[in-house]
XYZ file of C-alpha atoms in Angstrom:
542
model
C 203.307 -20.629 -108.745
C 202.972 -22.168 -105.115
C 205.668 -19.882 -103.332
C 209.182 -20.831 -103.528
C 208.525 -24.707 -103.848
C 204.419 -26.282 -104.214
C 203.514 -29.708 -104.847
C 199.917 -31.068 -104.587
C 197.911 -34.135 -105.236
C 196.907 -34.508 -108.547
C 193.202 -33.577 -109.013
C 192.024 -33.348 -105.697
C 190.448 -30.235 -104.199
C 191.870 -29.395 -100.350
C 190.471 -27.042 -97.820
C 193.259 -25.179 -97.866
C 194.677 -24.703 -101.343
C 197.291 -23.087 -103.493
C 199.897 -23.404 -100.815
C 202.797 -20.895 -101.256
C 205.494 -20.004 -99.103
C 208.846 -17.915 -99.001
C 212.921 -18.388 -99.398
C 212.757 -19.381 -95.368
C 209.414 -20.774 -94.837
C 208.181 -17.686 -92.674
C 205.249 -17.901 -93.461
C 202.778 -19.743 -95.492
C 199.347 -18.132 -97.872
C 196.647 -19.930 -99.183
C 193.658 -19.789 -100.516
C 190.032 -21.597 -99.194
C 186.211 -20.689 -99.354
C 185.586 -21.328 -95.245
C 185.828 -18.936 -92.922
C 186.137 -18.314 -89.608
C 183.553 -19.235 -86.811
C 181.483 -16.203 -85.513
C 182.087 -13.581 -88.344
C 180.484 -12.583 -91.452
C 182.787 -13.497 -93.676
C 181.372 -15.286 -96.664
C 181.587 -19.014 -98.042
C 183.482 -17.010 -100.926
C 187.302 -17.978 -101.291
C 189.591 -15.689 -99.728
C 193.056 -15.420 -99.439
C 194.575 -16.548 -95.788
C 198.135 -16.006 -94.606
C 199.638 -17.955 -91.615
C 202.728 -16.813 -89.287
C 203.718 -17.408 -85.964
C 202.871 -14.001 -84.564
C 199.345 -13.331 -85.982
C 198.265 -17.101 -87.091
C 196.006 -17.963 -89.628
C 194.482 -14.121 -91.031
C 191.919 -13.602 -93.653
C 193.846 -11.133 -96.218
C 192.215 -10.767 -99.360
C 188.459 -11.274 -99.127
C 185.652 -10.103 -101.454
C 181.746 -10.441 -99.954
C 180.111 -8.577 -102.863
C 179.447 -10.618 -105.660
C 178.210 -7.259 -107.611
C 175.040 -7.108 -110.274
C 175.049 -9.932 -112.347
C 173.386 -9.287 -116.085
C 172.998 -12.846 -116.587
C 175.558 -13.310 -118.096
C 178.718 -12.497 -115.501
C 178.578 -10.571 -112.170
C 180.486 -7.040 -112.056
C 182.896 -8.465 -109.205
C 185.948 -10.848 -109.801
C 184.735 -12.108 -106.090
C 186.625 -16.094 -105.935
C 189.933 -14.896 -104.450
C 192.180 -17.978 -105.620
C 195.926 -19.036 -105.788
C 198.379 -17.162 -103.856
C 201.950 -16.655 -104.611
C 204.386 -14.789 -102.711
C 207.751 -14.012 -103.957
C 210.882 -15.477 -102.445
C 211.640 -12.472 -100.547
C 207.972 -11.723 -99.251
C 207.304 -8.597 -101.084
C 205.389 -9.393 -103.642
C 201.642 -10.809 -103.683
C 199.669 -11.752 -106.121
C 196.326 -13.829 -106.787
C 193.419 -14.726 -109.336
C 190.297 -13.484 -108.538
C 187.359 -14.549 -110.573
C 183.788 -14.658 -111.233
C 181.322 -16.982 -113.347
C 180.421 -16.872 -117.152
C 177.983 -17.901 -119.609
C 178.840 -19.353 -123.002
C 175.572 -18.591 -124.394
C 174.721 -16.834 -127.267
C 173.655 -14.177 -126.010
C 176.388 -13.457 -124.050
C 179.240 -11.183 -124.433
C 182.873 -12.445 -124.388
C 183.309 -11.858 -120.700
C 187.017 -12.299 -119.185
C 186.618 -14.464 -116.284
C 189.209 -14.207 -113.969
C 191.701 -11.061 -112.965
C 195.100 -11.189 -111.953
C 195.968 -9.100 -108.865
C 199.655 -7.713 -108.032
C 200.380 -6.406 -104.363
C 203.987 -4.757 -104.458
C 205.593 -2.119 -102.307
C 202.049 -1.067 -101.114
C 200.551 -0.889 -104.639
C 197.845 -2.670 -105.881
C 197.857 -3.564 -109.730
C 195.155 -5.662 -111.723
C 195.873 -7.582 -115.050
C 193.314 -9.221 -117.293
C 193.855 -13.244 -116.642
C 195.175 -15.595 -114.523
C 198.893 -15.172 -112.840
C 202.039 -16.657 -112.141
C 205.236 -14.685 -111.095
C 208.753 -15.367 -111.098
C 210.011 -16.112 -107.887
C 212.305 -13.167 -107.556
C 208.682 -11.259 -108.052
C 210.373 -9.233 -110.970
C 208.165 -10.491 -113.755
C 204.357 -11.358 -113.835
C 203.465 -14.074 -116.512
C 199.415 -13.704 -117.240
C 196.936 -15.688 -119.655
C 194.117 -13.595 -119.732
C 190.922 -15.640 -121.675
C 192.088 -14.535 -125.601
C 195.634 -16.503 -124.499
C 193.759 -20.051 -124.120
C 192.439 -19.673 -127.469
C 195.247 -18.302 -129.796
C 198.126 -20.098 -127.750
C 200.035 -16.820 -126.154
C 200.958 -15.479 -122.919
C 201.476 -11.962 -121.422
C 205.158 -10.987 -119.699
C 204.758 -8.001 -117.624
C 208.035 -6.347 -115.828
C 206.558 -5.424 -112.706
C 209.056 -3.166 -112.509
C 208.236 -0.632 -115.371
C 205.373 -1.570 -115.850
C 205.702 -3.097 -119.768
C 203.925 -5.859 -121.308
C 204.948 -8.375 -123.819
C 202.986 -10.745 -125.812
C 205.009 -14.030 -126.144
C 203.992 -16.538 -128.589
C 203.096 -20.387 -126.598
C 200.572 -21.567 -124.375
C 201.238 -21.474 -120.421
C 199.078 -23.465 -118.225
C 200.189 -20.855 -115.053
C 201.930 -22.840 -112.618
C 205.032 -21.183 -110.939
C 207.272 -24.472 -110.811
C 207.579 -23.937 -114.429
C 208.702 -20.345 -114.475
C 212.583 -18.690 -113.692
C 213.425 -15.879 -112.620
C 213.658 -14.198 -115.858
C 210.445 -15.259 -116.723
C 211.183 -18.027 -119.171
C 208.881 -20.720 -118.705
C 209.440 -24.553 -119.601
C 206.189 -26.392 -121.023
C 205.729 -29.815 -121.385
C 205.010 -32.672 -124.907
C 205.039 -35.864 -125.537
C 208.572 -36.614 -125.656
C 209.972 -33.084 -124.877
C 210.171 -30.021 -123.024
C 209.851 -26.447 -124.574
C 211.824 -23.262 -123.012
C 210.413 -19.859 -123.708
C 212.016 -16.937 -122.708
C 210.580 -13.809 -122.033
C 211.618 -12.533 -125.803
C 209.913 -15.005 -127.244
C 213.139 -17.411 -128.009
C 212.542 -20.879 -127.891
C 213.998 -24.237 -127.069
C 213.172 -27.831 -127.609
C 214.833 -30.257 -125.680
C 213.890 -33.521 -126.065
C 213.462 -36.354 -123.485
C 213.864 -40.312 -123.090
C 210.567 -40.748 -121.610
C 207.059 -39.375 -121.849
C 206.491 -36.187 -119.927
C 203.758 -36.428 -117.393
C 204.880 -33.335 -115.551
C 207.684 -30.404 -115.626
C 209.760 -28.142 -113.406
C 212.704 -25.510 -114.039
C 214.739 -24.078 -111.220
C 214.796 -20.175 -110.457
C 217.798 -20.212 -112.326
C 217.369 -21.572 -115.368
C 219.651 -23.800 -115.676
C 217.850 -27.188 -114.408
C 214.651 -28.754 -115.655
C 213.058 -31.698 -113.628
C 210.504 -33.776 -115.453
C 208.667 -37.323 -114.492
C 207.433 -40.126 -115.844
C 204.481 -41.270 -113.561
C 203.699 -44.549 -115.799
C 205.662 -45.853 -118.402
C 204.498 -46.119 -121.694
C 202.264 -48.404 -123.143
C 199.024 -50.047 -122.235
C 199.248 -51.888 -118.956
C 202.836 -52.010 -118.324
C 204.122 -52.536 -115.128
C 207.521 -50.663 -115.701
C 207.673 -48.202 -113.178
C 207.478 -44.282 -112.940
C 210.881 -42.249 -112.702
C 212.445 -38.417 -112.151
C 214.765 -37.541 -114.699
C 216.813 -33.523 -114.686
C 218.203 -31.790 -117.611
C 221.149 -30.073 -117.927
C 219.257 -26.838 -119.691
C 223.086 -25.681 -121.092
C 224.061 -29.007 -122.660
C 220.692 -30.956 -122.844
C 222.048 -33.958 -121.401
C 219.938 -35.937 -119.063
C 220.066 -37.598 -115.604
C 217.834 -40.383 -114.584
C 217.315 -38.686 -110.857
C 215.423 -42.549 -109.536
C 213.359 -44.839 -110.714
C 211.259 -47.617 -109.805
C 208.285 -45.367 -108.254
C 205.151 -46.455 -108.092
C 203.577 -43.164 -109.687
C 205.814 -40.476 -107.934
C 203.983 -36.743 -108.394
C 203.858 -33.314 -107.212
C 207.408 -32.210 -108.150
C 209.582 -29.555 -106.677
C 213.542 -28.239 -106.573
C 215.148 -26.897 -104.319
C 215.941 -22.837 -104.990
C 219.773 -23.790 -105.564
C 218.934 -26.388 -107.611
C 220.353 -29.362 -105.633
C 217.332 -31.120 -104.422
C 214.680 -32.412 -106.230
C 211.187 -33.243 -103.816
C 208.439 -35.201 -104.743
C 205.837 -37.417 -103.227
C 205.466 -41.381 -103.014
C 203.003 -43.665 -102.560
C 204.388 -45.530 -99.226
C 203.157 -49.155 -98.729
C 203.367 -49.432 -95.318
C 199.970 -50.074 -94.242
C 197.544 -46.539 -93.407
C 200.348 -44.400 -95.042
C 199.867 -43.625 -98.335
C 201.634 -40.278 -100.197
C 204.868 -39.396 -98.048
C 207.161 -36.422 -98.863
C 210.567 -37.886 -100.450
C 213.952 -35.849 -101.174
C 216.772 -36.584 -103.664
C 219.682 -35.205 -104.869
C 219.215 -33.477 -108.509
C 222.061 -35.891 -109.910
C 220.551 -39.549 -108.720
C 221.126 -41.489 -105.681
C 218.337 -42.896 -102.745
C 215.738 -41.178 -102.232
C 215.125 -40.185 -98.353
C 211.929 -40.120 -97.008
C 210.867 -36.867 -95.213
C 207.157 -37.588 -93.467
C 206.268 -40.638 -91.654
C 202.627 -39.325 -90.995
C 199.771 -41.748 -91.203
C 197.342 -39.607 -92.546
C 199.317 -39.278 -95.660
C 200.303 -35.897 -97.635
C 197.759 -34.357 -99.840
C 199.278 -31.083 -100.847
C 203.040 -29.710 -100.091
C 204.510 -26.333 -100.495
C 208.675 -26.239 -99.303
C 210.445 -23.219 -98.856
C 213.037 -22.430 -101.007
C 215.906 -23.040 -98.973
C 214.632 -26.773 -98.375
C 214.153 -26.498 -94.193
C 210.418 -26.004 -94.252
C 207.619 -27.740 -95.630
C 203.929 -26.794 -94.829
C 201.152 -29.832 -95.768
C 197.762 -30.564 -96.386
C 197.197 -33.951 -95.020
C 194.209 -36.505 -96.193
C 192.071 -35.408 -93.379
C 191.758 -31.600 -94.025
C 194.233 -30.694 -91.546
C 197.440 -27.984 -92.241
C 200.864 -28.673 -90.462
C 204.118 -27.088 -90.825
C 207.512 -29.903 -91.243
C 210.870 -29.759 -90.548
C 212.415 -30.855 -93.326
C 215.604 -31.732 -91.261
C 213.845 -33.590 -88.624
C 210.885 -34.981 -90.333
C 208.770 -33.367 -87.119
C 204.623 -31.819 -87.937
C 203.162 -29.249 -85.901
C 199.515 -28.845 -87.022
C 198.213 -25.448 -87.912
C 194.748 -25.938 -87.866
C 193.039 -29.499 -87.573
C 190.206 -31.285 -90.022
C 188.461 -28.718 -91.382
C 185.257 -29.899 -93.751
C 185.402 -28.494 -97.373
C 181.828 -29.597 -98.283
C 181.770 -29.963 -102.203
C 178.553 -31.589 -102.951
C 175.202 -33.122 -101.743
C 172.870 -36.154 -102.688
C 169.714 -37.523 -102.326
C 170.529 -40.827 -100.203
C 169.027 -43.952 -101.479
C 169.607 -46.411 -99.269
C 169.017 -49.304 -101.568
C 171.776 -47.473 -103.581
C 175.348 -46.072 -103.066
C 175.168 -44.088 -106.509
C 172.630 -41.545 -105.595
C 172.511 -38.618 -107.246
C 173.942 -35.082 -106.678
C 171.232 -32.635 -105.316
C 171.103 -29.331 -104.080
C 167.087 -29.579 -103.442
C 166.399 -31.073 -100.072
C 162.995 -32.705 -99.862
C 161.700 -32.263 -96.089
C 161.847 -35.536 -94.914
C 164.180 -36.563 -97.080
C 168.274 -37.757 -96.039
C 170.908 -36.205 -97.676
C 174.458 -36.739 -97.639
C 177.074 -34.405 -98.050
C 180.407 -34.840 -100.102
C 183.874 -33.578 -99.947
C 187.111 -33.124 -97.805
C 187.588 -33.451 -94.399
C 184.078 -34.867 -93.258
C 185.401 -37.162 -90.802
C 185.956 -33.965 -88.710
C 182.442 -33.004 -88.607
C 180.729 -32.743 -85.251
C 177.246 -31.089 -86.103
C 175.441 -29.366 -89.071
C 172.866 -26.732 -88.823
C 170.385 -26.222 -91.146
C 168.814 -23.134 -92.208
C 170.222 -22.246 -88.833
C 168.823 -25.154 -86.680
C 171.107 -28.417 -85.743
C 170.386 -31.164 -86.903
C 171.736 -34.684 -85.871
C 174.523 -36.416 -88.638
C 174.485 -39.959 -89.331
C 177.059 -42.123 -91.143
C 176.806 -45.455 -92.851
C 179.089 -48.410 -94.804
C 177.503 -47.580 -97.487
C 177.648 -43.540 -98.262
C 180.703 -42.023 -97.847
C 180.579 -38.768 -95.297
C 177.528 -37.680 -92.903
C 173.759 -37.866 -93.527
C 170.988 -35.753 -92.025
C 167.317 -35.641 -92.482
C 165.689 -32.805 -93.642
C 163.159 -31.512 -90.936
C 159.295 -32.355 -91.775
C 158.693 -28.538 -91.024
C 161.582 -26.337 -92.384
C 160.140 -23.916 -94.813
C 160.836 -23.754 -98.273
C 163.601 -21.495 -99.607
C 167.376 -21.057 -99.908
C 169.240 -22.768 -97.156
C 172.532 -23.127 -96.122
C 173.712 -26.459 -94.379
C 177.028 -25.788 -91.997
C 179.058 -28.221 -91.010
C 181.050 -27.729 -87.598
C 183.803 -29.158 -86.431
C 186.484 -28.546 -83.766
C 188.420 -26.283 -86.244
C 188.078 -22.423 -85.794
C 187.043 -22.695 -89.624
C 183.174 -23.693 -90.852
C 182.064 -24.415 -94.191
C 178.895 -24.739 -95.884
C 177.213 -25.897 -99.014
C 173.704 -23.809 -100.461
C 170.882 -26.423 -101.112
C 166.724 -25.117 -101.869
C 164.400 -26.865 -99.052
C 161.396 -27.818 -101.024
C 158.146 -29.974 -99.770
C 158.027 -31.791 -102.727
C 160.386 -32.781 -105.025
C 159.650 -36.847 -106.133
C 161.994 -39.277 -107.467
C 162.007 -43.518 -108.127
C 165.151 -44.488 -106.146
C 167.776 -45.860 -108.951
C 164.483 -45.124 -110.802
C 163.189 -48.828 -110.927
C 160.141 -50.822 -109.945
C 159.930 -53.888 -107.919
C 157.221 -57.028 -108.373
C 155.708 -57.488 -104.777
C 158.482 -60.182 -104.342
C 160.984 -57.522 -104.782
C 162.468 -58.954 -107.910
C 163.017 -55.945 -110.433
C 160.262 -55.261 -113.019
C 162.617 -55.702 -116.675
C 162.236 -56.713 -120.120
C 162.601 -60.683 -119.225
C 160.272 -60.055 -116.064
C 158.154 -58.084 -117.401
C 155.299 -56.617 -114.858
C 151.475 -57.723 -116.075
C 148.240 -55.999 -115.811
C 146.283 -56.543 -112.572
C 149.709 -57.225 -110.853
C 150.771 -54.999 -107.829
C 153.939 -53.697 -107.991
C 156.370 -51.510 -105.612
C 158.214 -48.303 -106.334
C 160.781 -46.925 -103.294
C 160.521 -42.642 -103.782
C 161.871 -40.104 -102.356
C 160.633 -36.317 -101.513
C 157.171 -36.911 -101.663
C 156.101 -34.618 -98.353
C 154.434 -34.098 -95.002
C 152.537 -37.469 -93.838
C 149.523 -37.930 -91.965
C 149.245 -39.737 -88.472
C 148.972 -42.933 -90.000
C 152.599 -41.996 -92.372
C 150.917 -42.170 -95.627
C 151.350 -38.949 -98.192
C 148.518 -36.227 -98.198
C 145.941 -36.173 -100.574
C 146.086 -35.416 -104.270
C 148.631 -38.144 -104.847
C 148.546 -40.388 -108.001
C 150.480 -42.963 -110.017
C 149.463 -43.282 -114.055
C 151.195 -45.461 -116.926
C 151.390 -43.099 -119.628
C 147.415 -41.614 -119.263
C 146.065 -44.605 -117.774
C 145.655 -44.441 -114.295
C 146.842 -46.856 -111.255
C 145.371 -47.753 -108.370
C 147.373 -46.910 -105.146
C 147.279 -49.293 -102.550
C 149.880 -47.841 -100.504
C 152.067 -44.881 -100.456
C 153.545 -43.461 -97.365
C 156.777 -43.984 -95.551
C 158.667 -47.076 -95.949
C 158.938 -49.258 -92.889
C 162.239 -49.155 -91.427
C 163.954 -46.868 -94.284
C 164.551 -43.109 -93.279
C 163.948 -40.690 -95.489
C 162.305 -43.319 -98.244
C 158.522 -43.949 -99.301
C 156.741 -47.049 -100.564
C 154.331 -47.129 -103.682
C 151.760 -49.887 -103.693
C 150.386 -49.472 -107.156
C 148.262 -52.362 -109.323
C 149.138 -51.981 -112.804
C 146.292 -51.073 -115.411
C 145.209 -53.153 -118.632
C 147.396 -51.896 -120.781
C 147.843 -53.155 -124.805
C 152.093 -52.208 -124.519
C 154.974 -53.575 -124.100
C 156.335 -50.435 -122.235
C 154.787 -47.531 -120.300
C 155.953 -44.468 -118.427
C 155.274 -44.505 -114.955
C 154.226 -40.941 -113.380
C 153.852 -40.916 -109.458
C 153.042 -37.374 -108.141
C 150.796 -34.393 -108.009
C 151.147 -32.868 -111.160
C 153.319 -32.562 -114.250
C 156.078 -30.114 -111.935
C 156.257 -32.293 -108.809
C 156.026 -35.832 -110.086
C 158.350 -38.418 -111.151
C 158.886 -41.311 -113.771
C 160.522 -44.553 -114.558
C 159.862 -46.773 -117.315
C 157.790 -49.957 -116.275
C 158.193 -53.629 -118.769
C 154.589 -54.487 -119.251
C 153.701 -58.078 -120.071
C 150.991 -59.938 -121.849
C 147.618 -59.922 -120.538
């Protein structure tokens, strides 16, 4: 559950996540791993909070990861996905911790559901959803995914059902009551709290469901329609829960998502895909029985993630830059929160012959990495291992590049990215001297045509290999000492290999190749069997 009303881009992480708000849009929680310049908070995810009088507050945190046996660590320590009841009063989150499949391992519940009410802090096995009236807490602890069940708990006094069907814990699909709707094919199931079931069954396929607090309204949509490239478009239907009879809400949408109603059950929200050139996902409303759909935000930056308030006045947003605002639903009008703040999510070895390089958490001094994720465009700086270093960009690589220091020592490192925000970020990376590998892993003939099976390269011939991480240089750029090339055992003779004229981060390989009676070899550049890498070479006749 996202608060009274949550919608969200499909499949795309945000800094600030899990929106969820209250019946008047007071205030708004979520949940991110950054934390706030100048403290010690860690890069875990904690549990923020945002009002007018305080501002954005760190409220649920966890630092200690606890011992880990290998298998799990003795903390639930990733504070995740907020929801607040409609009244404020209730809290609760997931907080959870990693865990091994293998054999060896124990059956190890992952993640724990936490309940803050009335100044009383209660912990369930599972994930958590709650009814927005905070009454009822609907958990799947790890035994649920597997035998298709789900776990009612009356907050209240304190009892626990089991309740036969699978749940996949979102709050748009839970009532007051705690019956939740899940979605098929062709039709939507209603579970109530008892157990009771009900099918009702739908015109079109069923890409996504909602049920008002009530009960008595379910919202589905139909994001393509079927069959293999049609070009019929998406559409919102509602369902009269009492007498199963259905309402096409609009059509015509070019994949609409991110559903929400209203707490009354009059308006039905949901997000867009907007033409107009540099908009991209706007926030639409639309009355539950049909009729035109108004637009709510005009911003350029588009929406990536909405929670609404329950009374349909406020909106809070995640827009494609990183940034959090707060809407007025009536007006259309966006204050921002907080601006861009990076969410850094990955990093790569940059090739610069190639835009597919690989992900990497081992920088290679000398070496350029890029780093992936949300919100990069904010960036100003990174430090390193606690030293700045200066950020590139290029057409090519999406997000900013650095070079890894020539003297950095080798170890556990953190790289930080700043940006104007009061909120940092950082992704954990191992600084290494050495750590070799062919770019796109191919070899090039001295005219820089690739080495393949129909240009094969022949004995005697000298042929070019671009590689990353291979070290310190000498005054004249070349790598130190120890250094060697062999196809399969037979050994090549280097002609060159240092740093590649005009390419940061990149060495060149002159190597001739051996006689050789094959038709392929293995190509080993390196020191030894640890730090050394391979391609496959096409060998010719002699």
């Amino acid at each position: 559950m996202c608060g009274a009303l949550c919608c969200s881009l499909p499949g795309v992480a945000q800094t600030f996540q899990s929106l969820s708000t209250t019946e008047d849009g007071a205030a708004v929680y979520f949940s991110s791993p950054i934390r706030e310049k100048g403290t010690g908070q860690s890069f875990h995810s904690k549990i923020f909070r945002w009002d007018p009088a305080g501002g954005i507050q760190v409220i649920a945190e966890s630092r200690d990861t606890g011992e880990s046996d290998g298998c799990t660590t003795a903390n639930f320590y990733q504070l995740q996905s907020p929801q607040v009841s409609s009244d404020g009063t209730v809290l609760v989150y997931t907080a959870s911790r990693p865990t091994s499949g293998a054999r060896i391992c124990p059956v190890n519940e992952a993640n724990q559901a936490v309940v803050q009410r009335l100044g009383i802090e209660v912990r369930l096995p599972g994930n958590i959803a709650i009814s927005p009236n905070g009454r009822y807490a609907i958990t799947t602890p790890r035994a649920a995914g597997m035998n298709n069940f789900h776990v009612v708990t009356d907050l209240v006094s304190g009892v626990s059902n089991l309740v036969a069907g699978g749940f996949n814990g979102s709050g748009r699909r839970v009532t007051d009551d705690a019956t939740i709707v899940t979605a098929e094919a062709s039709a939507v199931i209603l579970i109530d709290r008892n157990g009771g079931t009900r099918v009702l069954q739908t015109t079109s396929l069923v890409d996504d469901v909602i049920i008002d607090r009530s009960g008595r309204t379910v919202v589905y949509e139909t994001r393509l329609a079927p069959g293999i490239g049609t070009t019929t478009p998406g559409r919102i239907a509602s369902i009269d829960v009492a007498t199963g009879r259905e309402t096409e809400v609009v059509t015509g949408l070019f994949a609409p998502g991110n559903l929400s109603i209203t707490s009354n059950g009059v308006s039905v929200l949901f997000t867009e895909f907007d033409t107009s050139p540099g908009s991209g996902n706007q926030l639409y409303v639309i009355g539950v029985g049909g009729g035109v759909a108004r637009p709510i935000t005009h911003v350029v930056d588009q929406i990536g993630a909405v929670v609404v308030s329950g009374d349909g006045l406020v909106g809070y947003a995640v827009t494609g830059s990183a940034q959090l605002v707060r809407i007025d639903l009536t007006s259309g009008s966006v204050t921002e929160l907080a601006p861009a703040t990076p969410l850094l999510t990955a990093a790569y070895r940059v090739w610069p012959a190639d835009s597919n390089s690989p992900g990497s958490t081992v920088a290679a001094v000398g070496s350029l990495m890029g780093i992936g994720g949300f919100g990069l465009g904010g960036i100003r700086q990174i430090t390193l291992c606690g030293r700045s270093v200066p950020v590139s960009t290029s057409i090519f690589f999406p997000g900013p590049r650095l070079q890894v220091p020539w003297d950095l020592p080798e170890g556990p490192c953190q790289a930080i990215a700043q940006s104007d925000s009061p909120f940092e970020h950082a992704i954990d990376l191992n600084v290494r001297e050495r750590d070799p590998q062919f770019e796109a892993g191919i070899v090039l003939h001295d005219d820089y045509r690739t080495v393949t099976s129909g240009s094969p390269a022949h004995p005697g011939e000298a042929i070019v290999g671009y590689m990353t991480g291979l070290g310190p240089v000498d005054d004249n750029g070349e790598v130190k000492s120890g250094f060697s090339c062999s196809f399969d055992s037979a050994q090549g003779d280097i002609l060159y290999a240092g740093l590649a004229p005009g390419l940061t981060g990149s060495y060149q390989v002159n190597i001739r190749v051996p006689n050789l009676h094959s038709s392929l070899a293995s190509l080993f550049c390196g020191w030894d069997p640890v730090t050394r890498a391979s391609a496959t070479v096409w060998l010719g006749p002699f």
